[in-house]
XYZ file of C-alpha atoms in Angstrom:
786
model
C -0.434 50.173 157.459
C 1.088 52.785 159.754
C -0.791 55.386 161.729
C 0.973 58.359 159.994
C 1.484 58.356 156.229
C 3.099 61.399 154.622
C 1.707 63.761 157.165
C -1.902 62.486 156.871
C -3.855 60.406 159.498
C -5.170 57.025 158.474
C -8.921 56.635 158.009
C -11.017 55.124 160.817
C -11.791 51.410 160.504
C -15.150 50.421 159.025
C -18.054 49.592 161.361
C -18.463 45.937 162.220
C -20.692 43.743 160.163
C -24.220 43.661 161.563
C -24.671 40.669 163.882
C -20.938 39.971 164.180
C -21.017 40.706 167.936
C -23.514 41.756 170.576
C -24.019 45.448 171.132
C -23.658 46.607 174.709
C -26.767 48.750 174.715
C -28.659 49.711 177.843
C -32.341 49.944 177.078
C -34.455 52.366 179.066
C -37.111 49.712 179.892
C -36.859 45.951 180.023
C -39.836 45.584 177.748
C -38.042 47.677 175.025
C -35.205 45.194 174.685
C -35.431 42.949 171.628
C -36.331 39.324 172.284
C -35.157 36.279 170.359
C -37.275 35.116 167.511
C -39.864 32.398 168.158
C -38.871 29.111 166.591
C -41.523 27.064 164.853
C -42.622 23.886 166.696
C -40.783 20.756 165.811
C -43.406 18.295 164.618
C -42.730 14.610 165.344
C -42.095 12.287 162.473
C -44.469 9.505 161.544
C -42.307 6.903 163.273
C -42.107 8.970 166.453
C -45.839 9.613 166.432
C -46.566 5.938 165.872
C -44.256 5.008 168.765
C -45.985 7.517 171.044
C -49.404 6.166 170.086
C -48.257 2.604 170.672
C -46.836 3.472 174.109
C -50.016 5.326 175.027
C -52.143 2.380 173.905
C -50.019 -0.076 175.867
C -50.198 2.111 178.970
C -53.986 2.399 178.709
C -54.282 -1.347 178.203
C -52.068 -2.020 181.227
C -54.073 0.402 183.370
C -57.382 -1.193 182.344
C -56.013 -4.655 183.067
C -54.723 -3.475 186.445
C -58.138 -2.066 187.377
C -59.777 -5.340 186.360
C -57.413 -7.205 188.672
C -58.079 -4.667 191.427
C -61.842 -5.149 191.103
C -61.393 -8.816 192.005
C -60.128 -7.905 195.487
C -62.218 -7.141 198.582
C -63.300 -3.607 199.261
C -60.725 -2.823 201.959
C -57.893 -3.826 199.598
C -59.319 -1.664 196.801
C -59.664 1.236 199.209
C -56.035 0.933 200.322
C -54.714 0.752 196.756
C -56.837 3.669 195.574
C -55.712 5.727 198.568
C -52.075 5.132 197.633
C -52.756 5.998 193.988
C -54.508 9.234 194.943
C -51.681 10.232 197.272
C -49.017 9.532 194.640
C -50.986 11.459 192.026
C -51.158 14.539 194.241
C -47.505 14.438 195.265
C -45.641 12.929 192.283
C -48.047 13.189 189.385
C -50.245 10.833 187.381
C -47.297 9.036 185.760
C -45.936 7.895 189.127
C -49.410 6.802 190.258
C -49.883 4.746 187.082
C -46.487 3.131 187.568
C -47.505 2.048 191.078
C -50.729 0.563 189.723
C -49.267 -1.229 186.702
C -45.949 -2.319 188.216
C -46.061 -2.507 192.014
C -49.632 -3.739 192.355
C -49.815 -5.989 189.295
C -46.353 -7.556 189.502
C -45.713 -7.629 193.266
C -48.907 -7.298 195.293
C -51.532 -9.061 193.184
C -49.704 -12.444 193.008
C -49.507 -12.481 196.817
C -53.194 -11.628 197.162
C -54.075 -14.297 194.627
C -52.154 -16.892 196.668
C -54.309 -16.061 199.686
C -57.644 -15.844 197.867
C -57.063 -19.257 196.287
C -57.008 -20.775 199.802
C -60.403 -19.371 200.823
C -62.679 -18.770 197.828
C -64.547 -21.367 195.787
C -62.844 -21.974 192.451
C -65.495 -23.961 190.572
C -69.274 -23.920 190.532
C -71.016 -27.141 191.448
C -74.596 -28.191 191.981
C -74.099 -27.782 195.724
C -72.746 -24.217 195.690
C -74.224 -22.723 192.511
C -76.768 -20.620 194.438
C -74.313 -19.505 197.126
C -71.148 -19.234 195.025
C -71.091 -15.450 194.746
C -72.045 -14.825 198.395
C -69.402 -17.200 199.730
C -66.644 -15.661 197.608
C -67.608 -12.246 198.999
C -67.200 -13.355 202.634
C -64.241 -11.022 203.142
C -66.559 -8.079 202.395
C -69.688 -9.301 204.173
C -70.721 -7.875 207.505
C -71.914 -9.791 210.526
C -75.566 -9.811 209.464
C -74.861 -10.881 205.871
C -72.547 -13.642 207.117
C -75.291 -14.958 209.404
C -77.746 -14.975 206.491
C -75.286 -17.009 204.415
C -74.858 -19.457 207.306
C -78.615 -19.916 207.548
C -78.848 -20.556 203.795
C -76.130 -23.231 203.909
C -77.682 -24.912 206.960
C -81.101 -24.888 205.303
C -79.678 -26.412 202.123
C -78.017 -29.243 204.109
C -81.242 -29.836 206.038
C -83.174 -30.183 202.753
C -80.625 -32.661 201.407
C -80.799 -34.707 204.603
C -84.582 -34.703 204.353
C -84.379 -36.231 200.877
C -82.006 -38.916 202.175
C -84.321 -39.657 205.102
C -87.298 -40.159 202.783
C -85.355 -42.394 200.401
C -83.964 -44.439 203.324
C -87.454 -44.933 204.710
C -88.647 -46.099 201.288
C -85.719 -48.554 201.010
C -86.176 -49.800 204.624
C -82.588 -48.997 205.622
C -81.568 -49.383 209.261
C -80.553 -46.450 211.466
C -76.821 -46.906 210.989
C -76.993 -46.929 207.189
C -79.336 -43.943 207.179
C -77.034 -41.998 209.520
C -74.016 -42.979 207.426
C -75.673 -41.711 204.217
C -76.615 -38.454 205.944
C -73.121 -38.035 207.345
C -71.464 -38.562 203.973
C -73.791 -36.115 202.211
C -73.476 -33.423 204.898
C -69.693 -33.887 205.029
C -69.469 -33.544 201.243
C -71.328 -30.226 201.298
C -69.336 -28.979 204.302
C -66.009 -29.749 202.637
C -67.324 -28.131 199.451
C -67.599 -24.880 201.403
C -64.010 -25.311 202.669
C -64.985 -26.153 206.259
C -63.649 -29.140 208.236
C -66.073 -31.832 209.351
C -66.520 -31.552 213.164
C -65.502 -35.119 214.048
C -63.146 -33.950 216.862
C -60.345 -36.126 215.516
C -62.300 -39.383 215.562
C -61.790 -41.696 212.585
C -64.079 -44.676 213.189
C -67.467 -43.165 214.032
C -70.293 -45.096 215.630
C -73.967 -44.234 215.378
C -73.743 -42.278 218.646
C -70.736 -40.360 217.285
C -72.315 -39.505 213.922
C -75.531 -38.077 215.351
C -74.020 -34.945 217.001
C -71.707 -34.437 214.004
C -74.685 -34.398 211.618
C -76.593 -32.100 213.995
C -73.752 -29.588 213.894
C -73.491 -29.590 210.123
C -77.114 -28.499 209.596
C -77.172 -26.115 212.567
C -77.289 -22.395 211.629
C -75.513 -21.505 214.885
C -72.563 -23.772 214.073
C -72.284 -22.337 210.562
C -72.462 -18.787 211.897
C -69.496 -19.371 214.182
C -67.534 -21.108 211.443
C -68.146 -18.458 208.762
C -67.456 -15.554 211.128
C -64.121 -17.069 212.040
C -63.419 -17.966 208.402
C -64.101 -14.456 207.100
C -62.027 -12.838 209.871
C -59.051 -15.072 209.071
C -59.484 -14.368 205.353
C -59.340 -10.607 205.906
C -56.358 -10.819 208.238
C -54.492 -13.108 205.825
C -55.042 -10.616 202.995
C -53.689 -7.796 205.154
C -50.601 -9.871 205.852
C -50.134 -10.467 202.117
C -50.671 -6.779 201.358
C -48.024 -5.779 203.889
C -50.259 -4.073 206.433
C -49.042 -6.422 209.180
C -45.332 -5.706 209.533
C -42.920 -3.504 211.423
C -43.492 -0.764 208.817
C -47.234 -0.603 209.458
C -48.795 -2.461 212.412
C -46.782 -5.358 213.859
C -48.200 -8.720 214.969
C -51.848 -7.948 214.112
C -53.708 -5.414 212.028
C -55.563 -2.487 213.546
C -58.876 -4.109 212.658
C -57.916 -7.344 214.442
C -56.863 -5.456 217.574
C -60.063 -3.407 217.469
C -62.208 -6.537 217.071
C -60.380 -8.193 219.961
C -60.940 -5.231 222.255
C -64.574 -4.971 221.242
C -65.077 -8.675 221.910
C -63.488 -8.315 225.352
C -65.769 -5.386 226.100
C -68.879 -7.256 224.940
C -67.869 -10.286 226.985
C -67.550 -8.189 230.119
C -70.903 -6.540 229.435
C -72.472 -9.979 229.102
C -70.845 -11.227 232.301
C -72.016 -8.169 234.206
C -75.612 -8.869 233.228
C -75.558 -12.557 234.209
C -75.366 -14.518 237.468
C -74.680 -18.075 238.597
C -77.580 -19.898 240.249
C -77.483 -23.257 242.051
C -80.286 -25.782 242.686
C -81.362 -23.967 245.855
C -81.755 -20.628 244.121
C -78.650 -19.014 245.572
C -77.004 -16.557 243.227
C -73.527 -15.096 242.894
C -72.100 -12.566 240.472
C -70.657 -14.075 237.308
C -68.249 -11.199 236.675
C -66.731 -11.646 240.144
C -66.134 -15.354 239.535
C -64.581 -14.478 236.191
C -62.208 -11.948 237.748
C -61.117 -14.442 240.411
C -60.383 -17.268 237.968
C -57.503 -17.988 235.592
C -59.459 -16.149 232.901
C -58.148 -12.981 234.543
C -54.820 -12.191 232.815
C -53.133 -11.236 236.089
C -54.082 -14.522 237.800
C -53.165 -16.489 234.698
C -49.723 -14.868 234.600
C -49.115 -15.575 238.282
C -50.064 -19.231 237.895
C -47.740 -19.656 234.904
C -44.850 -18.064 236.756
C -45.519 -20.258 239.802
C -45.433 -23.420 237.695
C -42.205 -22.391 235.944
C -40.595 -21.585 239.263
C -41.692 -24.973 240.546
C -40.020 -26.689 237.598
C -36.829 -24.748 238.307
C -36.897 -25.875 241.948
C -37.218 -29.496 240.822
C -34.279 -28.930 238.479
C -32.130 -27.623 241.318
C -33.175 -30.399 243.718
C -32.512 -33.300 241.347
C -29.456 -31.942 239.549
C -31.036 -31.335 236.153
C -29.845 -28.645 233.712
C -31.846 -26.167 231.703
C -31.678 -25.260 228.014
C -33.395 -22.386 226.171
C -34.345 -23.150 222.552
C -35.812 -20.961 219.806
C -37.499 -22.606 216.798
C -38.299 -20.608 213.656
C -40.013 -21.708 210.443
C -38.232 -21.613 207.041
C -38.293 -18.518 204.870
C -41.263 -19.652 202.762
C -43.550 -19.248 205.798
C -42.648 -15.558 206.313
C -44.653 -12.920 204.430
C -42.057 -10.178 204.952
C -38.376 -10.153 205.856
C -36.881 -8.675 209.006
C -36.714 -5.207 207.411
C -40.451 -5.154 206.627
C -40.142 -5.696 202.853
C -42.054 -8.323 200.883
C -40.442 -11.735 200.935
C -40.304 -13.209 197.390
C -40.003 -16.743 198.826
C -43.340 -16.579 200.626
C -45.761 -19.270 199.453
C -48.929 -17.848 201.005
C -48.783 -19.621 204.380
C -50.902 -18.194 207.185
C -49.845 -18.047 210.855
C -52.100 -21.054 211.466
C -50.235 -23.010 208.759
C -46.895 -22.092 210.324
C -48.148 -23.192 213.736
C -49.130 -26.567 212.247
C -45.627 -26.913 210.796
C -44.045 -26.221 214.197
C -46.387 -28.699 215.867
C -45.528 -31.395 213.323
C -41.828 -30.751 213.847
C -42.174 -30.925 217.629
C -44.207 -34.153 217.392
C -41.389 -35.738 215.377
C -38.809 -34.508 217.928
C -40.831 -35.832 220.851
C -41.279 -39.214 219.186
C -37.552 -39.478 218.438
C -36.629 -38.622 222.041
C -39.113 -41.211 223.330
C -37.573 -43.875 221.087
C -34.133 -42.972 222.443
C -35.353 -43.108 226.043
C -34.757 -39.394 226.743
C -37.241 -37.487 228.892
C -37.506 -33.700 229.177
C -39.934 -31.305 230.833
C -40.549 -27.566 230.678
C -42.654 -24.992 228.843
C -42.945 -23.654 225.324
C -44.227 -20.173 224.386
C -45.563 -19.352 220.924
C -45.215 -15.706 219.938
C -45.335 -13.890 216.593
C -42.707 -12.200 214.490
C -43.571 -8.693 213.329
C -45.345 -10.159 210.251
C -47.519 -12.483 212.433
C -45.467 -15.603 211.641
C -45.219 -17.640 214.876
C -42.024 -18.972 216.394
C -41.418 -20.934 219.581
C -39.362 -20.263 222.696
C -38.803 -23.393 224.780
C -37.385 -23.713 228.286
C -36.530 -27.387 228.835
C -34.991 -29.279 231.742
C -33.201 -32.604 231.396
C -30.441 -34.759 232.809
C -26.909 -33.446 232.133
C -25.951 -36.503 230.070
C -28.860 -35.882 227.673
C -27.978 -32.290 226.713
C -25.957 -33.139 223.596
C -28.446 -35.703 222.321
C -31.405 -33.368 222.746
C -29.588 -30.579 220.907
C -28.675 -32.885 218.029
C -32.201 -34.276 217.652
C -33.885 -30.879 217.785
C -31.458 -29.215 215.396
C -31.764 -32.085 212.933
C -35.563 -31.914 212.709
C -35.853 -28.115 212.807
C -33.302 -27.599 209.997
C -34.479 -30.568 207.905
C -36.913 -28.609 205.700
C -35.279 -26.235 203.186
C -31.832 -27.049 204.508
C -30.254 -25.481 201.414
C -31.081 -22.017 202.835
C -28.763 -22.508 205.816
C -25.555 -21.496 204.064
C -23.791 -19.970 207.091
C -23.830 -19.957 210.869
C -26.031 -16.854 211.014
C -28.750 -18.515 208.941
C -28.593 -21.688 211.049
C -28.873 -19.646 214.241
C -31.906 -17.803 212.852
C -33.617 -21.166 212.253
C -32.613 -22.843 215.521
C -30.885 -21.198 218.477
C -29.668 -22.854 221.683
C -28.679 -21.080 224.891
C -27.603 -22.900 228.023
C -29.093 -21.602 231.267
C -26.323 -19.985 233.285
C -27.302 -19.543 236.962
C -24.758 -16.725 237.288
C -26.578 -14.660 234.650
C -30.013 -15.302 236.067
C -32.553 -17.936 236.948
C -34.295 -20.081 234.381
C -37.574 -18.362 235.203
C -36.022 -15.036 234.253
C -35.274 -16.325 230.763
C -38.931 -16.992 230.001
C -40.660 -14.384 232.210
C -40.435 -11.616 229.602
C -42.072 -13.736 226.921
C -44.913 -14.750 229.227
C -45.643 -11.174 230.270
C -45.423 -9.954 226.671
C -47.977 -12.549 225.557
C -50.487 -11.748 228.331
C -50.646 -8.166 229.612
C -47.152 -6.634 229.476
C -46.804 -6.615 233.267
C -43.507 -5.137 234.591
C -42.258 -4.379 231.064
C -42.423 -0.588 231.206
C -38.760 -0.088 230.290
C -38.399 -3.070 227.929
C -38.166 -2.543 224.161
C -39.271 -5.098 221.568
C -36.322 -6.376 219.547
C -38.218 -6.497 216.245
C -40.491 -3.448 216.303
C -38.407 -1.203 218.615
C -41.602 -0.356 220.487
C -42.268 -0.737 224.238
C -43.242 -4.305 225.038
C -46.148 -3.131 227.165
C -47.710 -1.384 224.167
C -47.612 -4.465 221.923
C -49.125 -6.885 224.469
C -52.652 -6.199 223.178
C -51.552 -6.875 219.587
C -49.998 -10.206 220.583
C -53.170 -11.262 222.410
C -55.279 -10.222 219.422
C -52.973 -12.249 217.153
C -53.408 -15.386 219.256
C -57.192 -14.942 219.373
C -57.510 -14.334 215.627
C -55.486 -17.399 214.592
C -56.552 -19.589 217.577
C -52.958 -20.297 218.572
C -52.185 -21.819 221.958
C -49.599 -19.513 223.446
C -48.406 -21.563 226.421
C -47.996 -25.311 226.762
C -46.279 -27.218 229.563
C -44.398 -30.383 228.672
C -44.078 -33.072 231.320
C -45.024 -32.756 234.948
C -48.412 -33.392 236.542
C -51.716 -32.098 235.114
C -52.791 -28.634 236.201
C -56.524 -29.513 236.233
C -55.991 -31.824 239.221
C -53.944 -29.068 240.875
C -56.830 -26.602 240.517
C -59.433 -29.080 241.772
C -57.367 -29.816 244.866
C -57.074 -26.090 245.599
C -60.890 -25.885 245.459
C -61.119 -28.695 248.017
C -59.023 -27.077 250.821
C -59.862 -29.778 253.401
C -56.831 -31.378 255.042
C -58.834 -33.629 257.379
C -60.740 -35.252 254.545
C -57.554 -35.646 252.517
C -55.645 -37.335 255.348
C -58.612 -39.596 255.972
C -58.482 -40.899 252.427
C -54.755 -41.741 252.302
C -51.395 -40.307 253.250
C -50.287 -40.100 249.623
C -53.457 -38.232 248.684
C -52.955 -35.830 251.589
C -49.392 -35.074 250.462
C -50.575 -34.152 246.967
C -53.506 -32.136 248.354
C -51.454 -30.153 250.867
C -48.825 -29.248 248.271
C -51.502 -27.973 245.895
C -53.378 -26.198 248.687
C -50.263 -24.223 249.644
C -49.476 -23.464 245.985
C -46.156 -25.354 245.923
C -45.999 -26.623 242.364
C -42.687 -28.431 242.808
C -43.934 -30.386 245.827
C -47.176 -31.170 244.019
C -45.329 -32.590 240.993
C -43.010 -34.652 243.168
C -45.932 -35.988 245.209
C -47.698 -37.007 241.999
C -44.690 -39.041 240.867
C -42.116 -36.556 239.569
C -41.711 -34.493 236.386
C -41.588 -37.599 234.143
C -44.628 -39.352 235.617
C -46.991 -41.046 233.175
C -50.714 -40.379 233.316
C -51.556 -43.942 234.385
C -49.197 -43.622 237.388
C -50.646 -40.438 238.893
C -51.507 -40.512 242.603
C -54.527 -38.208 242.193
C -56.711 -37.963 239.092
C -59.829 -36.112 238.045
C -63.204 -37.762 238.523
C -65.713 -37.160 235.737
C -69.477 -37.503 235.662
C -71.965 -37.443 232.811
C -74.733 -34.866 233.043
C -78.323 -35.904 232.661
C -79.028 -33.114 230.169
C -77.632 -33.484 226.675
C -75.890 -30.786 224.682
C -77.793 -28.797 222.031
C -76.420 -31.268 219.457
C -77.638 -34.369 221.313
C -74.365 -35.590 222.798
C -73.482 -36.452 226.360
C -71.758 -33.751 228.384
C -68.929 -35.019 230.591
C -67.705 -32.646 233.283
C -65.284 -32.733 236.191
C -67.007 -33.303 239.532
C -64.082 -34.130 241.823
C -60.875 -36.103 242.300
C -59.959 -39.635 243.337
C -56.875 -41.740 243.957
C -56.352 -45.189 242.383
C -54.862 -46.325 245.696
C -58.381 -46.262 247.176
C -60.451 -46.743 244.043
C -62.600 -44.798 241.628
C -65.684 -45.675 243.670
C -64.539 -43.358 246.491
C -64.166 -39.916 244.877
C -64.030 -36.617 246.694
C -66.547 -34.197 245.236
C -65.018 -30.755 244.773
C -67.984 -29.357 242.852
C -70.922 -30.205 245.062
C -73.264 -27.664 243.506
C -74.469 -27.476 239.948
C -74.495 -23.895 238.704
C -76.237 -22.471 235.694
C -75.917 -19.073 234.076
C -79.055 -16.943 234.400
C -79.882 -13.336 233.768
C -79.326 -10.950 236.647
C -82.485 -10.177 238.612
C -83.890 -6.678 238.681
C -83.746 -4.812 241.974
C -86.979 -5.070 243.977
C -88.397 -1.574 244.484
C -91.272 -2.475 246.787
C -92.402 0.427 248.955
C -93.278 -1.530 252.101
C -90.653 -1.121 254.795
C -88.205 0.551 252.418
C -86.540 3.864 253.110
C -86.862 5.993 250.006
C -84.209 8.453 251.075
C -82.039 9.152 248.071
C -84.587 7.729 245.612
C -84.883 9.365 242.198
C -86.848 12.603 242.369
C -89.431 13.701 239.817
C -88.120 15.459 236.784
C -87.613 19.195 237.153
C -89.448 21.679 235.005
C -90.208 25.371 234.883
C -93.323 24.647 236.962
C -92.184 22.495 239.893
C -88.903 24.413 240.085
C -90.517 27.710 240.959
C -90.230 28.961 244.545
C -93.005 31.457 244.511
C -96.134 31.230 246.663
C -98.079 28.079 246.011
C -95.420 26.602 243.688
C -92.958 23.869 244.596
C -92.025 22.521 248.037
C -92.989 24.603 251.056
C -91.749 24.648 254.650
C -94.273 23.251 257.105
C -92.493 24.748 260.079
C -90.661 21.565 261.071
C -87.681 22.105 258.837
C -88.794 19.596 256.206
C -90.092 20.321 252.750
C -93.726 19.450 252.190
C -95.261 19.271 248.773
C -98.063 21.797 248.398
C -100.765 21.800 245.750
C -99.305 23.158 242.527
C -100.807 26.201 240.888
C -99.800 26.823 237.334
C -98.732 30.419 236.765
C -100.560 32.338 234.073
C -97.675 33.511 231.928
C -100.007 35.071 229.375
C -101.375 37.452 232.019
C -97.843 38.601 232.961
C -96.263 41.614 231.445
C -93.054 41.314 229.474
C -91.076 42.684 232.420
C -92.608 40.156 234.845
C -91.889 37.245 232.484
C -88.240 38.321 232.138
C -87.939 38.568 235.935
C -89.467 35.104 236.424
C -87.235 33.594 233.738
C -84.160 35.190 235.300
C -85.100 33.797 238.725
C -85.633 30.294 237.317
C -82.263 30.318 235.566
C -80.485 31.616 238.661
C -82.001 28.934 240.892
C -81.196 26.223 238.380
C -77.573 27.391 238.201
C -77.267 27.495 242.000
C -78.736 24.015 242.364
C -76.396 22.604 239.695
C -73.370 24.217 241.333
C -74.433 22.870 244.721
C -74.713 19.328 243.408
C -71.443 19.511 241.453
C -68.414 18.678 243.651
C -65.705 21.263 243.957
C -62.778 20.806 241.614
C -60.323 20.428 244.464
C -62.590 17.833 246.130
C -63.285 15.867 242.942
C -63.090 12.206 243.892
C -63.788 8.838 242.309
C -65.954 6.086 243.686
C -63.644 3.181 244.684
C -65.903 0.678 242.937
C -65.893 2.835 239.781
C -62.103 3.073 239.892
C -61.787 -0.698 240.363
C -64.099 -1.380 237.407
C -62.173 0.958 235.154
C -58.842 -0.561 236.208
C -60.174 -4.069 235.498
C -61.549 -2.994 232.122
C -58.269 -1.350 231.119
C -56.204 -4.281 232.380
C -58.370 -6.916 230.657
C -59.181 -5.247 227.337
C -56.197 -2.962 226.813
C -53.432 -4.520 228.892
C -52.840 -1.121 230.510
C -52.704 -0.199 234.204
C -54.546 3.062 234.964
C -53.605 5.392 237.808
C -56.125 7.365 239.868
C -55.248 10.577 238.014
C -55.809 8.911 234.660
C -59.175 7.562 235.845
C -60.221 11.077 236.903
C -59.044 12.400 233.541
C -61.113 9.827 231.644
C -64.233 10.387 233.757
C -64.026 14.131 233.149
C -64.886 13.511 229.503
C -61.410 13.837 228.014
C -59.794 11.411 225.588
C -56.499 9.798 226.586
C -54.017 8.176 224.208
C -53.134 4.570 225.091
C -50.719 3.095 222.587
C -51.773 4.317 219.145
C -55.475 4.890 219.932
C -57.570 7.258 222.042
C -60.005 6.117 224.740
C -62.503 7.784 227.045
C -64.364 6.631 230.142
C -68.043 6.672 231.042
C -70.106 6.472 234.179
C -70.659 2.713 233.768
C -66.982 2.055 234.494
C -66.111 0.917 230.976
C -63.581 2.326 228.512
C -64.632 3.131 224.953
C -62.797 4.114 221.812
C -62.748 7.863 221.174
C -61.755 10.170 218.370
C -58.440 11.967 218.725
C -58.794 15.571 219.925
C -58.797 18.164 217.195
C -56.032 20.744 217.177
C -57.716 24.200 217.408
C -55.153 25.762 215.063
C -55.677 23.070 212.439
C -59.440 23.457 212.758
C -59.131 27.239 212.355
C -56.948 26.867 209.255
C -59.406 24.370 207.804
C -62.347 26.711 208.365
C -60.332 29.622 206.967
C -59.575 27.704 203.768
C -63.196 26.645 203.417
C -65.034 29.863 204.288
C -62.346 32.582 204.165
C -61.494 34.823 201.209
C -59.709 33.125 198.329
C -55.933 33.730 198.165
C -55.067 36.542 195.794
C -52.813 35.914 192.832
C -49.348 37.435 192.408
C -50.569 39.884 189.775
C -53.429 41.058 191.980
C -51.019 41.579 194.867
C -48.683 43.705 192.700
C -51.573 45.857 191.455
C -52.954 46.290 194.967
C -49.558 47.428 196.290
C -49.121 49.781 193.314
C -52.449 51.524 193.842
C -51.948 51.750 197.588
C -48.730 53.716 197.029
C -50.470 56.345 194.851
C -51.020 59.777 196.372
C -54.254 61.795 196.281
C -52.640 64.539 194.179
C -52.142 62.047 191.379
C -55.789 62.365 190.494
C -56.795 58.790 191.204
C -60.150 58.103 192.827
C -59.408 55.326 195.327
C -63.044 54.634 195.982
C -63.584 53.634 192.361
C -60.490 51.438 192.414
């Protein structure tokens, strides 16, 4: 069709069909524009609804089952799980929180907790534990007082059972040995029923004298208190390891509770030592805390003695042409609760650090026996320290003859890699299980190889710039956690192998009498002089060398039995001196001439006769004896001294209001002046040397931290200082206590503003407020009504 047809224009095309395309229309207001029609809701089908109901029912069932499993755990585990659930619910929603409960806890965490609980709780009720079954299985939740009550109940039950046996034995006319044997068997049966070892001290064939103290312990409430306290603490720590709270992701080596308990125990021990004294037969007394600080119980002295002994071994090695080897022994994967990245190890079989230590001891006993059969002798030191998940491993510095190096390596590697050898698929895995490093004198001395591990396991001395390989934290900060780990699991951290005994070395240093030593024998004098000068290498050589047997020692300890028996009725054997077999045991040298006993510190005698009371406590101040008006308070007698005058109580009721305000103002002003006069100036603020020494000792012993004078002043001023991950403050008694972290003023203000401030306005209210604020008065709007 053309545009022009016979002189006429073609008609316009028809309008488009309605809805064939969108109309480009600009509406005056957005709310005038048409909106799409509302579609009806799509109702689920019967099959879909049934599937949704089934999934909902299964989820509810799984949640209920998970909560039932959670209720079986101790309170601190339930609190940790519920805290995680609440946090996930706030951040990721209820679905994510339920997934953590039904999947992570039920499938991954609960089996690990169940492995641990099965090692501590009672599984079956018997006639012996039916009354105490519930209380014993709640030990992980019981406090100190409840644990002591349970110990008393168990001890009382054993005492009643032994009473029945005693009566029946008397009726049957049994002799003492048979009666004691029946009592021992019954008490041991009950003790093992409560998962406690019988205190036989390793003896197998017990005599009547041996069974009596063992039976006395098993029905003693004090013995059961110590056992159950230790048992419950290990149970809680083992559960935290299984839960994952002891790892490089949370707290390495030991949990926060274990470190806190260790520090509190150190503090209580020092408080006890400060309140006690040592008294001899003549009544002379010395301070117990001073003797403690000057003994090997002091971490600094203990570290110095260990380093001196290691250096002595190295000198012997250099003198006699021996070589040194550094070994590292690690347990198989099934003993580790988490892997090196801090994740749960699926191969873990529920072993505790104490179980791993027993495995390492068994392995070392087999190695030592094999070397003895082959005629190979070694000497040195081994250090037990934890991985980040509290699993122990050993570092060993050993010295030997050069021709024995290959044999020792082969024997040790064979026994260490014997268990679960299928895991060692490559060289990296074999090195992780057993590592050997030859001591190279060009790289450093043998003492330098082991010095870091000794300092890390005691107080972190001289490790300010060292970083832990596993946790990537400063080694000085983790020293307290390592000490708490060793105390919680009762693991011996340091053990010397070979050489002469250190107890004889310490007794000879107490003697310090060359004339007496030379009078006994020349050999004895050589051993004594070497120990007196602190030369460990000369002492070992004088005793017979690093491979000397105990029966060939030149000097030995001399023991004596005390007249008084122990609380359990057994003889107490203590060291009294030393002797040499060359002269005979009948000629000992007494190094402990006095017998000391621990007594409570005496109170200071405040007798008035012949005592200068200058500086004595003054009477308490009040609004009466503080007044300086006529007839009130101290007066000048003309000699320059203050003389107490008879006090006259002012009649405040007779005063006018103006006079009372003037008197109150004068009292406050004088009180302020007196307080400012007694308070030292800020620039002259000093610290008592004894106070500073006490605080340094407390920080060094309990925290493993060396305080400076500025830090001591800061603590005494009432402020809290952060040491490691916790805050501490000082007091006037010279001790350091845990403190709460300081509150950020801005955070506190925001918290108070959210709690007591006006509620936040909504978006709609903000728009309306801005709209009305922009209106003008001529618009006819009454702003006061709005």
